[in-house]
Coordinates of C-alpha atoms in Angstrom, one line a residue:
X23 CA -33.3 -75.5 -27.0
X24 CA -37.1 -74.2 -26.6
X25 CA -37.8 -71.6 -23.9
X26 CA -41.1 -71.4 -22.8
X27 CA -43.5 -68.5 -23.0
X28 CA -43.0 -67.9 -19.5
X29 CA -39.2 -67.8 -19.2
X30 CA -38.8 -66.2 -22.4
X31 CA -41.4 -63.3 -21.1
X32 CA -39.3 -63.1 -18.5
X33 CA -36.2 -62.7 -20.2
X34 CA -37.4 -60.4 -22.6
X35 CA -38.7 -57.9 -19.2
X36 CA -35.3 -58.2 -17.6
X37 CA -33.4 -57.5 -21.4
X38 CA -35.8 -54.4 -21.3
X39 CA -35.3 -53.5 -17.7
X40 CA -30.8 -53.6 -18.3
X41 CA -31.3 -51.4 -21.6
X42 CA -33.1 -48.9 -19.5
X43 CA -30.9 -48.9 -16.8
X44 CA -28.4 -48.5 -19.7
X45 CA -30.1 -45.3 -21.9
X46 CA -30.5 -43.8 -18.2
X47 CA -27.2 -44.1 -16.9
X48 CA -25.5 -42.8 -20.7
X49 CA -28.5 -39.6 -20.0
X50 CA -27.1 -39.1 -16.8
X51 CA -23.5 -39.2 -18.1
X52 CA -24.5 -37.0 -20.7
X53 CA -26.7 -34.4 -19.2
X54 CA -25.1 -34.4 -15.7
X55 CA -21.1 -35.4 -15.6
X56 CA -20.8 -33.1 -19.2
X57 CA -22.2 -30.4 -17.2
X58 CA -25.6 -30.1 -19.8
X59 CA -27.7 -29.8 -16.2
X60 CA -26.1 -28.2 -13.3
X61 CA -27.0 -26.3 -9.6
X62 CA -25.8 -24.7 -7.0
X63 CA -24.9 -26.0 -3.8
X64 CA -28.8 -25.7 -2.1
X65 CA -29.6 -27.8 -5.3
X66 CA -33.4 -26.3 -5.9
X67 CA -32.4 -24.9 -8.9
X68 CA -31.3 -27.5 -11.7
X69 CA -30.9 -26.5 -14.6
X70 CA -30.2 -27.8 -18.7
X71 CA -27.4 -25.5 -19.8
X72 CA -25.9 -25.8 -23.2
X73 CA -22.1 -26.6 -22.0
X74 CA -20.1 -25.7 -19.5
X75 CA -16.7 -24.2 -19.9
X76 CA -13.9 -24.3 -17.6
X77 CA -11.9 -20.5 -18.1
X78 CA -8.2 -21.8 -17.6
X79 CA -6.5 -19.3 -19.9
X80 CA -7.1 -15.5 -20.8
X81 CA -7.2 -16.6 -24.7
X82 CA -9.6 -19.5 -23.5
X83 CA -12.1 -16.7 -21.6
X84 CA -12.0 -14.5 -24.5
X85 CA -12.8 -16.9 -27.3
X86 CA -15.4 -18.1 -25.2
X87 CA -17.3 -14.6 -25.3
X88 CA -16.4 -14.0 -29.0
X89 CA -18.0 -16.8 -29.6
X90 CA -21.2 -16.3 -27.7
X91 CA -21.3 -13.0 -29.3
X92 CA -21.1 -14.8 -33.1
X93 CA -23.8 -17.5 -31.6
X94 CA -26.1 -14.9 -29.6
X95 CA -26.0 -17.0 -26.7
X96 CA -26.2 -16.4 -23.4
X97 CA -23.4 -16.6 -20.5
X98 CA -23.4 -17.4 -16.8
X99 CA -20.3 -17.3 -14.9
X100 CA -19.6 -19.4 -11.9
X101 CA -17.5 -19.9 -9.4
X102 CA -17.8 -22.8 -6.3
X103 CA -21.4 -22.0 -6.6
X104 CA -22.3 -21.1 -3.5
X105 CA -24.8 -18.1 -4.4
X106 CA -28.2 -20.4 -4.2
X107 CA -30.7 -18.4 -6.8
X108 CA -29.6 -19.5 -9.7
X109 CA -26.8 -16.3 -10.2
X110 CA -24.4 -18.8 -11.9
X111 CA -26.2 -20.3 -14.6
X112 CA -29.2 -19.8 -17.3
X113 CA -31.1 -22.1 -19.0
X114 CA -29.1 -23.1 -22.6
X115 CA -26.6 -20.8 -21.6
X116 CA -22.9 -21.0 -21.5
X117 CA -21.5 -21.4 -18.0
X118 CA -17.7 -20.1 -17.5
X119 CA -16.1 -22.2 -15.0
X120 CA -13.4 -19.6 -13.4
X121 CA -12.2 -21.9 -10.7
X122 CA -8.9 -22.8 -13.0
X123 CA -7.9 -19.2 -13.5
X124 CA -6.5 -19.4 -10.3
X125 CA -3.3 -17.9 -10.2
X126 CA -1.8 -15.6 -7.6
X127 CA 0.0 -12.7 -10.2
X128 CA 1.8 -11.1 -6.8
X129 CA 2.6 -10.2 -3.1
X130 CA 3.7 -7.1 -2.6
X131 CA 4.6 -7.1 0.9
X132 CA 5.6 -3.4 0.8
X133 CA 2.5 -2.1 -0.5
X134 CA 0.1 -4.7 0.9
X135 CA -1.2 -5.9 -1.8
X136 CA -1.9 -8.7 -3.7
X137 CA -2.4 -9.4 -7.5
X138 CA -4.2 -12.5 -8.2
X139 CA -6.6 -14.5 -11.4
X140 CA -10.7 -14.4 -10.2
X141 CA -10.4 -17.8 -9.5
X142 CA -7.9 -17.5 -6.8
X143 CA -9.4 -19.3 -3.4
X144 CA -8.9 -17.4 -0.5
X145 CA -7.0 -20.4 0.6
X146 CA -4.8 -19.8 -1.9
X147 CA -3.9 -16.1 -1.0
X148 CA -3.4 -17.0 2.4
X149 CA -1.2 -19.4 1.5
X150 CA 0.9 -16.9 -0.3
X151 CA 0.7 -14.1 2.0
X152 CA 1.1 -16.0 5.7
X153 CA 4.9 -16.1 4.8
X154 CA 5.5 -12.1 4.7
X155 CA 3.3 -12.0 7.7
X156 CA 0.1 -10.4 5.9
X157 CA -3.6 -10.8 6.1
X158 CA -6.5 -10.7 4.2
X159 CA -8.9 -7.7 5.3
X160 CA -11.9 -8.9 4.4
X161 CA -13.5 -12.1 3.7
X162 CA -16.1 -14.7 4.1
X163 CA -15.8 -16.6 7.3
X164 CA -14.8 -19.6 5.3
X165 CA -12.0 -19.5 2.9
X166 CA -13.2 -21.8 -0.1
X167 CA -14.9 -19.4 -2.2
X168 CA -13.3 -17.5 -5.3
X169 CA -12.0 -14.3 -5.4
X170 CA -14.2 -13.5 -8.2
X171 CA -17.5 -14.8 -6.8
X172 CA -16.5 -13.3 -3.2
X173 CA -16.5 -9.7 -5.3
X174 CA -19.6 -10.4 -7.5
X175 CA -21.6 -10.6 -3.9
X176 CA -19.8 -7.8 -2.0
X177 CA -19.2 -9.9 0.9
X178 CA -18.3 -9.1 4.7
X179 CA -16.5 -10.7 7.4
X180 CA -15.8 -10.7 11.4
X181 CA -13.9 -7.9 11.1
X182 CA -15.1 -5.2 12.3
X183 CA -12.8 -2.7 11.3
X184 CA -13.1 -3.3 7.6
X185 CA -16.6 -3.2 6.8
X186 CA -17.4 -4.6 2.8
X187 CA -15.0 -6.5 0.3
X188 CA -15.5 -3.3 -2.0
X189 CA -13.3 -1.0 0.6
X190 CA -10.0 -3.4 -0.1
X191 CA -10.6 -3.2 -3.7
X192 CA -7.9 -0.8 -5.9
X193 CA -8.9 -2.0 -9.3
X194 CA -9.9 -4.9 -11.3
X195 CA -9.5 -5.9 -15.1
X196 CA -12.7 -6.7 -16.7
X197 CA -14.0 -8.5 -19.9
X198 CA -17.1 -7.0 -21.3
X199 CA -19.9 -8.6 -23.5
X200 CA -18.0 -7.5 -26.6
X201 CA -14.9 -9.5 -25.4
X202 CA -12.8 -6.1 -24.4
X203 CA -10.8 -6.1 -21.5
X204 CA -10.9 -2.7 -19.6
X205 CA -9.0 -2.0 -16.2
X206 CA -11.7 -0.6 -13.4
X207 CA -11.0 1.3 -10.4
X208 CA -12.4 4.5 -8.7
X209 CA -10.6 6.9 -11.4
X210 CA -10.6 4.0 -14.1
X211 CA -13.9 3.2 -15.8
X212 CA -15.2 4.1 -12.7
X213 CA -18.6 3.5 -14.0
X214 CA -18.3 0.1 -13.5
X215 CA -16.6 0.2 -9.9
X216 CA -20.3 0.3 -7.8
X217 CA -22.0 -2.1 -10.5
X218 CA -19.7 -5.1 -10.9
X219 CA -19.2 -5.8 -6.7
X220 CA -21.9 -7.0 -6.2
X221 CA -22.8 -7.0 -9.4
X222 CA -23.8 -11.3 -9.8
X223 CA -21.8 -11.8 -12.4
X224 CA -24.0 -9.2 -14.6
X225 CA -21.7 -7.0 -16.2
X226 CA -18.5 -8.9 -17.5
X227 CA -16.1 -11.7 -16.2
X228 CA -13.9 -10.1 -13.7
X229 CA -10.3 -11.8 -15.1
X230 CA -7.8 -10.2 -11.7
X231 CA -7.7 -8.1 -9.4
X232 CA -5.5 -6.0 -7.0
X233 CA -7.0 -6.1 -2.8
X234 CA -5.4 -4.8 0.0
X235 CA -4.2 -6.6 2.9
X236 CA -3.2 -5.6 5.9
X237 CA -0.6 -7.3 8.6
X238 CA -1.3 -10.9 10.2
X239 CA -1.6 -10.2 13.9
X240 CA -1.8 -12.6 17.4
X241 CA -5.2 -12.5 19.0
X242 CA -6.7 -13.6 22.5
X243 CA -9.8 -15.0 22.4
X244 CA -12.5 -13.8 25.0
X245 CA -16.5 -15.4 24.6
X246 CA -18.9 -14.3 27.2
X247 CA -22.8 -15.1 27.5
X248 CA -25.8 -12.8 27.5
X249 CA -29.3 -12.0 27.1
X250 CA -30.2 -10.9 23.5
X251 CA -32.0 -7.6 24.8
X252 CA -27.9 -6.9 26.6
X253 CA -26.0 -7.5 22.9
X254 CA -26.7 -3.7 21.9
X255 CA -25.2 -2.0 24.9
X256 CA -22.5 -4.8 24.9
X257 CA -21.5 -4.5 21.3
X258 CA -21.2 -0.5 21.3
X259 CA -19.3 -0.5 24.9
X260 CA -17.2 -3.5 24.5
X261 CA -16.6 -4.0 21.2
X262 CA -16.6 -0.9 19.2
X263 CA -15.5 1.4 21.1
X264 CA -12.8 -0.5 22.4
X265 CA -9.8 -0.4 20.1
X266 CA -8.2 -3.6 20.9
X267 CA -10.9 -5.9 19.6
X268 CA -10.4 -6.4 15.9
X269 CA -13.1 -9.4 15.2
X270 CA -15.9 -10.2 16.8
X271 CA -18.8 -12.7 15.8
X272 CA -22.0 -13.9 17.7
X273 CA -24.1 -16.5 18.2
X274 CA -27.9 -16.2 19.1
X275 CA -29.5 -19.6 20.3
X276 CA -32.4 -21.8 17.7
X277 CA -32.2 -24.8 20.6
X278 CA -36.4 -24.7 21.6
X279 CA -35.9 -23.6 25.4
X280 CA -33.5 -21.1 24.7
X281 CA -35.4 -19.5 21.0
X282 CA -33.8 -16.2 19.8
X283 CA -33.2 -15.6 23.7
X284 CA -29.6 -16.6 24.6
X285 CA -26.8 -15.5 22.7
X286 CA -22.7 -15.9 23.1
X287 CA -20.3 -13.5 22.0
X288 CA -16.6 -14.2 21.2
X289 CA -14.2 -11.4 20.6
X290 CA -10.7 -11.3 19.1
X291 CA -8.2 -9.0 20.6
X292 CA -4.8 -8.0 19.9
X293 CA -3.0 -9.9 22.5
X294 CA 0.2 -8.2 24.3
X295 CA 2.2 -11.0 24.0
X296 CA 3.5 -10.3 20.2
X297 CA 6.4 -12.1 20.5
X298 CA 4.6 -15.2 20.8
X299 CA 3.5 -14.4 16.9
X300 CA 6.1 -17.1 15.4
X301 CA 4.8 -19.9 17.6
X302 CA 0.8 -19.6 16.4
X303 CA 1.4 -18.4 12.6
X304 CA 1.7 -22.3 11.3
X305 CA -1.9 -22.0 8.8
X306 CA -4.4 -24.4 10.5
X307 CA -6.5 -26.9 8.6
X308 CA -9.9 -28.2 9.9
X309 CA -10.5 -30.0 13.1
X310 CA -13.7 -31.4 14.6
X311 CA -15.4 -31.2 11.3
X312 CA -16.8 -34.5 11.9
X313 CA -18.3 -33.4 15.2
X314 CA -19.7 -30.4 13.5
X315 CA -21.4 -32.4 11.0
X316 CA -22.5 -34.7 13.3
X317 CA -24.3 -32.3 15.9
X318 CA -26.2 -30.6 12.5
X319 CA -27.4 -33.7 11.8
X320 CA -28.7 -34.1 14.8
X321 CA -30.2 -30.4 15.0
X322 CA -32.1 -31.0 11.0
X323 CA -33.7 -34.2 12.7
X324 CA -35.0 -33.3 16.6
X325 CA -35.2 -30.9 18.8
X326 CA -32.7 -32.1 21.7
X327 CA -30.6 -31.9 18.8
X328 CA -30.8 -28.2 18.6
X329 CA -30.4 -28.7 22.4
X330 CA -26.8 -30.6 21.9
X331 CA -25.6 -28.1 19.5
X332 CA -26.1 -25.1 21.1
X333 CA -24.9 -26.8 24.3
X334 CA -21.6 -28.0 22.3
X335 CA -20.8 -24.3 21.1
X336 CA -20.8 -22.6 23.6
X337 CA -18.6 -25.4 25.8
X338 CA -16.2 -25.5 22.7
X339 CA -16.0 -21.3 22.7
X340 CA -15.8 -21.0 26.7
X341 CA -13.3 -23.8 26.5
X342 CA -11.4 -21.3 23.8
X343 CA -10.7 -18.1 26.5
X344 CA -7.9 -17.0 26.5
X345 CA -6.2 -18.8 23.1
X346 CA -4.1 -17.7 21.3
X347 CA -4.7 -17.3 17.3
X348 CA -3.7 -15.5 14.4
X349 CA -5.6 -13.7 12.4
X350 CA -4.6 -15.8 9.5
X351 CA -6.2 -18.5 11.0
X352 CA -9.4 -16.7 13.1
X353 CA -10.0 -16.4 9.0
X354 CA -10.2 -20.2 8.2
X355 CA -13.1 -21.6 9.8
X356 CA -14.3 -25.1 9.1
X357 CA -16.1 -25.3 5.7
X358 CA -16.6 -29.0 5.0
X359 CA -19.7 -28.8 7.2
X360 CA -22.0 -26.4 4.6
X361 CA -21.8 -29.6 2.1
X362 CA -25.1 -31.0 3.4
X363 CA -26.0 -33.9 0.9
X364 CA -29.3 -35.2 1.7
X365 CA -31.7 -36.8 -1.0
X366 CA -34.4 -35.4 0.3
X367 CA -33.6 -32.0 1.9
X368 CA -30.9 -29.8 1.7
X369 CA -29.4 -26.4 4.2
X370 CA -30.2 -23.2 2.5
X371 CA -28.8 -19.8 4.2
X372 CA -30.4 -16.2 4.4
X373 CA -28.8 -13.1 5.7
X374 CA -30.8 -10.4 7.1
X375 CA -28.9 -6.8 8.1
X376 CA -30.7 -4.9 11.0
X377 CA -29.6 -1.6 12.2
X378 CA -27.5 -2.0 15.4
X379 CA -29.9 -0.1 17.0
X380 CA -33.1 -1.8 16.3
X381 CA -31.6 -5.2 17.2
X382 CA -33.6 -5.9 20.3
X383 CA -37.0 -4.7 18.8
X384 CA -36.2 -7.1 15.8
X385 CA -35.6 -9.9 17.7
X386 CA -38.6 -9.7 19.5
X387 CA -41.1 -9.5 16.9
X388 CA -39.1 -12.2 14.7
X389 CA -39.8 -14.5 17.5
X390 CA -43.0 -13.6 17.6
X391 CA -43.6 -14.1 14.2
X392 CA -41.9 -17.3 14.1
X393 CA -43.8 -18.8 17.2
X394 CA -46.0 -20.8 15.2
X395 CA -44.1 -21.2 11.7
X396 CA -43.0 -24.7 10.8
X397 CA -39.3 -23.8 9.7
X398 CA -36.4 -26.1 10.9
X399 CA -33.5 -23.2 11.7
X400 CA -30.3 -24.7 12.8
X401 CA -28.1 -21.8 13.7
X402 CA -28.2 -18.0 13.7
X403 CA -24.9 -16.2 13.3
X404 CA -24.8 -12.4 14.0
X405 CA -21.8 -10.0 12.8
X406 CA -21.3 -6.4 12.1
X407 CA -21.0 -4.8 9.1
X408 CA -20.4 -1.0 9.0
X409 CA -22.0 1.3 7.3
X410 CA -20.9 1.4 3.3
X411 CA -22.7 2.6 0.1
X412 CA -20.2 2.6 -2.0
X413 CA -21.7 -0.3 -4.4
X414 CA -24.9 0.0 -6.4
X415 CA -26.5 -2.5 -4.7
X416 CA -25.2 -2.4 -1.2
X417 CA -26.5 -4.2 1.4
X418 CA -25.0 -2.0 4.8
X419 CA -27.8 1.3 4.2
X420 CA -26.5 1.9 8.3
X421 CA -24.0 0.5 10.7
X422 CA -25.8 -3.1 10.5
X423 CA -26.0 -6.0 12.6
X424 CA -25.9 -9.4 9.9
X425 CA -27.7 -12.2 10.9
X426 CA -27.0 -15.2 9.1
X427 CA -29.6 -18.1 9.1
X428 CA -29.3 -22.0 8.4
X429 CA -32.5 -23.8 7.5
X430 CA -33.0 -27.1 6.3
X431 CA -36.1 -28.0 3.7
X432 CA -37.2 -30.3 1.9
X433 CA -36.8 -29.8 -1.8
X434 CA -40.1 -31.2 -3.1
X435 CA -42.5 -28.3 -4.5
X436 CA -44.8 -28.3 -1.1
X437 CA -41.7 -27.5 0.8
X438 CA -40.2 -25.0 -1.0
X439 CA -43.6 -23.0 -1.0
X440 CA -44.1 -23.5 2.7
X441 CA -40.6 -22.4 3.5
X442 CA -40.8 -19.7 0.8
X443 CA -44.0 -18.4 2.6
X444 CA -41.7 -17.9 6.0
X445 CA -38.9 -16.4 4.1
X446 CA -41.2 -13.7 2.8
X447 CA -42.5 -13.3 6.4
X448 CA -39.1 -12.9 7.5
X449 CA -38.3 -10.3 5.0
X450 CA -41.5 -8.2 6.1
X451 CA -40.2 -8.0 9.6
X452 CA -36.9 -7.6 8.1
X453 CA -37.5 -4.4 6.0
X454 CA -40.7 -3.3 9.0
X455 CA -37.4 -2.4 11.0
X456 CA -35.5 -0.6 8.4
X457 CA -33.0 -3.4 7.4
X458 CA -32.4 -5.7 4.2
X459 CA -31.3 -8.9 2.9
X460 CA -29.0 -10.5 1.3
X461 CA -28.8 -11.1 -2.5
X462 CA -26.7 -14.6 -3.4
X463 CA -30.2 -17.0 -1.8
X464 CA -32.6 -19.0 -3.2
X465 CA -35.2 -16.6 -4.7
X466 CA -38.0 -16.6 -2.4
X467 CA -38.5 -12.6 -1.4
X468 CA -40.9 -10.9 -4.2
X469 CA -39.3 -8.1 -6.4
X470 CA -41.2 -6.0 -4.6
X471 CA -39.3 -6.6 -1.5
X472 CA -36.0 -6.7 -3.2
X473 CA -37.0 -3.2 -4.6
X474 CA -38.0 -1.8 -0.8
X475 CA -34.5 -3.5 0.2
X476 CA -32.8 -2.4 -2.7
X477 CA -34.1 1.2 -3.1
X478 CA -31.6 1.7 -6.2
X479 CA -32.3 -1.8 -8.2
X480 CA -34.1 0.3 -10.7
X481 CA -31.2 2.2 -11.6
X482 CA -28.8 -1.0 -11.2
X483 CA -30.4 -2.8 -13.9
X484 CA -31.0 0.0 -16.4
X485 CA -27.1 0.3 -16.1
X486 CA -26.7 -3.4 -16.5
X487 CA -29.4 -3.2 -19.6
X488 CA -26.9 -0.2 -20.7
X489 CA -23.3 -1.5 -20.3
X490 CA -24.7 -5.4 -21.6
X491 CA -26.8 -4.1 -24.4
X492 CA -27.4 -7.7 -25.6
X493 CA -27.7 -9.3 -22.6
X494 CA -25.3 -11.5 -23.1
X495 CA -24.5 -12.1 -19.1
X496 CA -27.8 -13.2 -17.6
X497 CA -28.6 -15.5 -15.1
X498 CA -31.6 -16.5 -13.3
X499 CA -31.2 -13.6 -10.4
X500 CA -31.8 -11.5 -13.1
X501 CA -34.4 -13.0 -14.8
X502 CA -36.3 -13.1 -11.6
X503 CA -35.8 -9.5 -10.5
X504 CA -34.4 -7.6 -13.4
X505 CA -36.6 -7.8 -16.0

């Protein structure tokens, strides 16, 4: 049978068009599902590694580095990835996957303590410790991340009382770039106690560690609403000086009427009804998370959207006086919710610490500044952190207020530079009032900035350059400001 030119041309175009589609889809197998090009969850930052390897055994971890050390490569250790510069990974560089080293070692309800692998989820410890009737002491408000990424940022929580991961730390077994496992704590190697919390990952993998916990307790819930230029005077009266309240968190308003002017508070206090305990200490799961996501949807793509949102918390928290919760369970907050998927966009967070009493003067001129700016902020979270230097790099200079910001950008290279623009501005008035930033974001501040912020970086990364003399745990947080 004769084709004719026509139908064979045609043919031929679509034979060309499926082998395409073919050598594209076996790339994408090959450089995405193997892991050769990865990012973090604000996805700005792809990047072509050389493989990825998951850390499921102590022999498995240690012949990785031995054999980085033979092959002079590089390695980037990661966790669930939520840090968003680029502090899990480096181009053509190993990437140790610690989420399968996740094994809780032991609960000793006597002591308060638990012994547990870096890949541990804070799930996970709850899940062990809610039996004896313990607690974590400090964490992230959402209990997905690792135990070892959690302690390579330093982070805080809502509680108020417990100021920095670092404070529940005893010790910590760590593999350095020559593949030797040394035990740190304050009288241990204690060189390495300020450098590797909050550390990113820069100075050995962190195998286990030892954290304090403290007991599980039944709280009441009590939110109230107020002016922003009234949360000083409220927070030092009510709050902490008040022995009762043990958590507290705030919420300051992005919906356009209301901008950087109306806030809500909601405190946790031990309630006087403990033997209620065994009827509230069944761990929770997530609820409403489709709502959540649903109203942030709504708040990335209009304005009455903010409107809904804001409108929707603080019904949800009013609704909430009174309730009953443990703190097991005041510690898992939805999570599914920061998974934001879009094609085009995605949420990035930043986290700006103010001294408590330069709060109202902040907010003023960070509204001011932001009058005109085209940024689309979602929500504004505000916590307390307490004074703590004990890390190198720590964040909490003063006894700060944290305000935690979620914006959604595009991720085309116009946006990021516009948004990046605004961050910087953000940062001036940031550090204009004495206060700092946080570390794990998307790398917008200059290093002069992080240097203002971070008066001891200088010293941080000659250590790092000291302790790693090869280098051989980079990532791109510290290609960008280290170096």
């Amino acid at each position: 049978m004769i084709i004719g030119s026509k139908r064979k041309n045609r043919l031929c175009l679509l034979i060309l068009i499926l082998i395409s589609y073919i050598v594209i889809f076996q790339w994408m197998i090959t450089n995405t599902d193997s892991g050769n090009v990865i990012s973090d969850v604000g996805r700005l930052m792809p990047m072509k590694i050389k493989k990825m390897v998951k850390g499921k055994e102590e022999n498995s971890i240690v012949n990785t580095i031995n054999e980085a050390q033979k092959e002079d490569l590089k390695v980037s250790i990661a966790g669930k990835r939520h840090s968003q510069g680029g502090h899990t990974y480096y181009p053509d560089a190993v990437v140790l996957d610690m989420t399968g080293f996740n094994k809780v070692l032991k609960v000793d309800p006597v002591h308060k303590t638990i012994h547990v692998q870096s890949g541990v989820t804070w799930n996970d410890i709850q899940k062990a410790i809610n039996p004896y009737g313990l607690s974590v002491k400090v964490m992230q408000s959402q209990n997905i991340f690792t135990v070892g990424g959690s302690l390579s940022v330093n982070v805080h929580g809502r509680d108020i009382r417990n100021g920095a991961l670092i404070e529940t730390v005893n010790w910590f077994r760590l593999m350095k770039h020559d593949g030797e496992i040394i035990t740190v704590s304050r009288e241990e190697n204690s060189e390495y106690f300020p450098l590797v919390i909050g550390g990113y990952g820069l100075f050995g993998v962190i195998m286990d560690a030892e954290l304090q916990l403290t007991s599980d307790e039944l709280y009441y819930i009590k939110t109230e609403e107020l002016n922003y230029d009234e949360y000083e005077n409220y927070f030092k009266g009510n709050v902490l000086q008040n022995d009762k309240v043990k958590m507290h968190l705030a919420r300051l308003s992005t919906a356009p009427d209301t901008f950087l002017q109306d806030m809500y508070v909601t405190d946790y206090l031990i309630s006087p009804k403990h033997e209620e305990y065994s009827n509230h200490n069944e761990l929770k799961e997530d609820k409403f998370t489709f709502l959540t996501k649903f109203l942030l949807g709504l708040s990335r793509d209009f304005d009455w959207g903010k409107d809904a949102f804001w409108t929707m918390q603080k019904s949800f928290f009013r609704d909430r006086d009174g309730h009953l919760e443990t703190r097991n369970n005041v510690m898992r907050s939805e999570s599914e919710f920061l998974e934001h998927e879009g094609k085009n966009d995605t949420d990035i967070l930043q986290e700006y610490f103010i001294p408590v009493d330069k709060y109202e003067e902040y907010i003023d001129d960070l509204r001011k500044f932001l009058a005109d700016k085209d940024i689309n902020l979602m929500n504004i979270t505000v916590r307390y952190v307490k004074h703590n230097e004990e890390a190198l790099m720590s964040y909490a200079k003063d006894d700060m207020f944290a305000l935690v910001l979620l914006i959604n950008q595009g991720m085309d290279e116009k946006e990021k530079k516009k948004t990046g623009e605004i961050i910087r501005g953000m940062v001036d008035v940031t550090l204009k009032h004495s206060g700092s930033y946080y570390l794990p974001y998307y790398e917008y501040p200059t290093v002069k900035q992080m240097h203002v912020a971070y008066p001891n970086a200088e010293e941080f990364f000659s250590k790092k350059r000291q302790l790693d003399p090869d280098e051989r745990f980079v990532n791109l947080f510290y290609e960008e400001y280290g170096q």
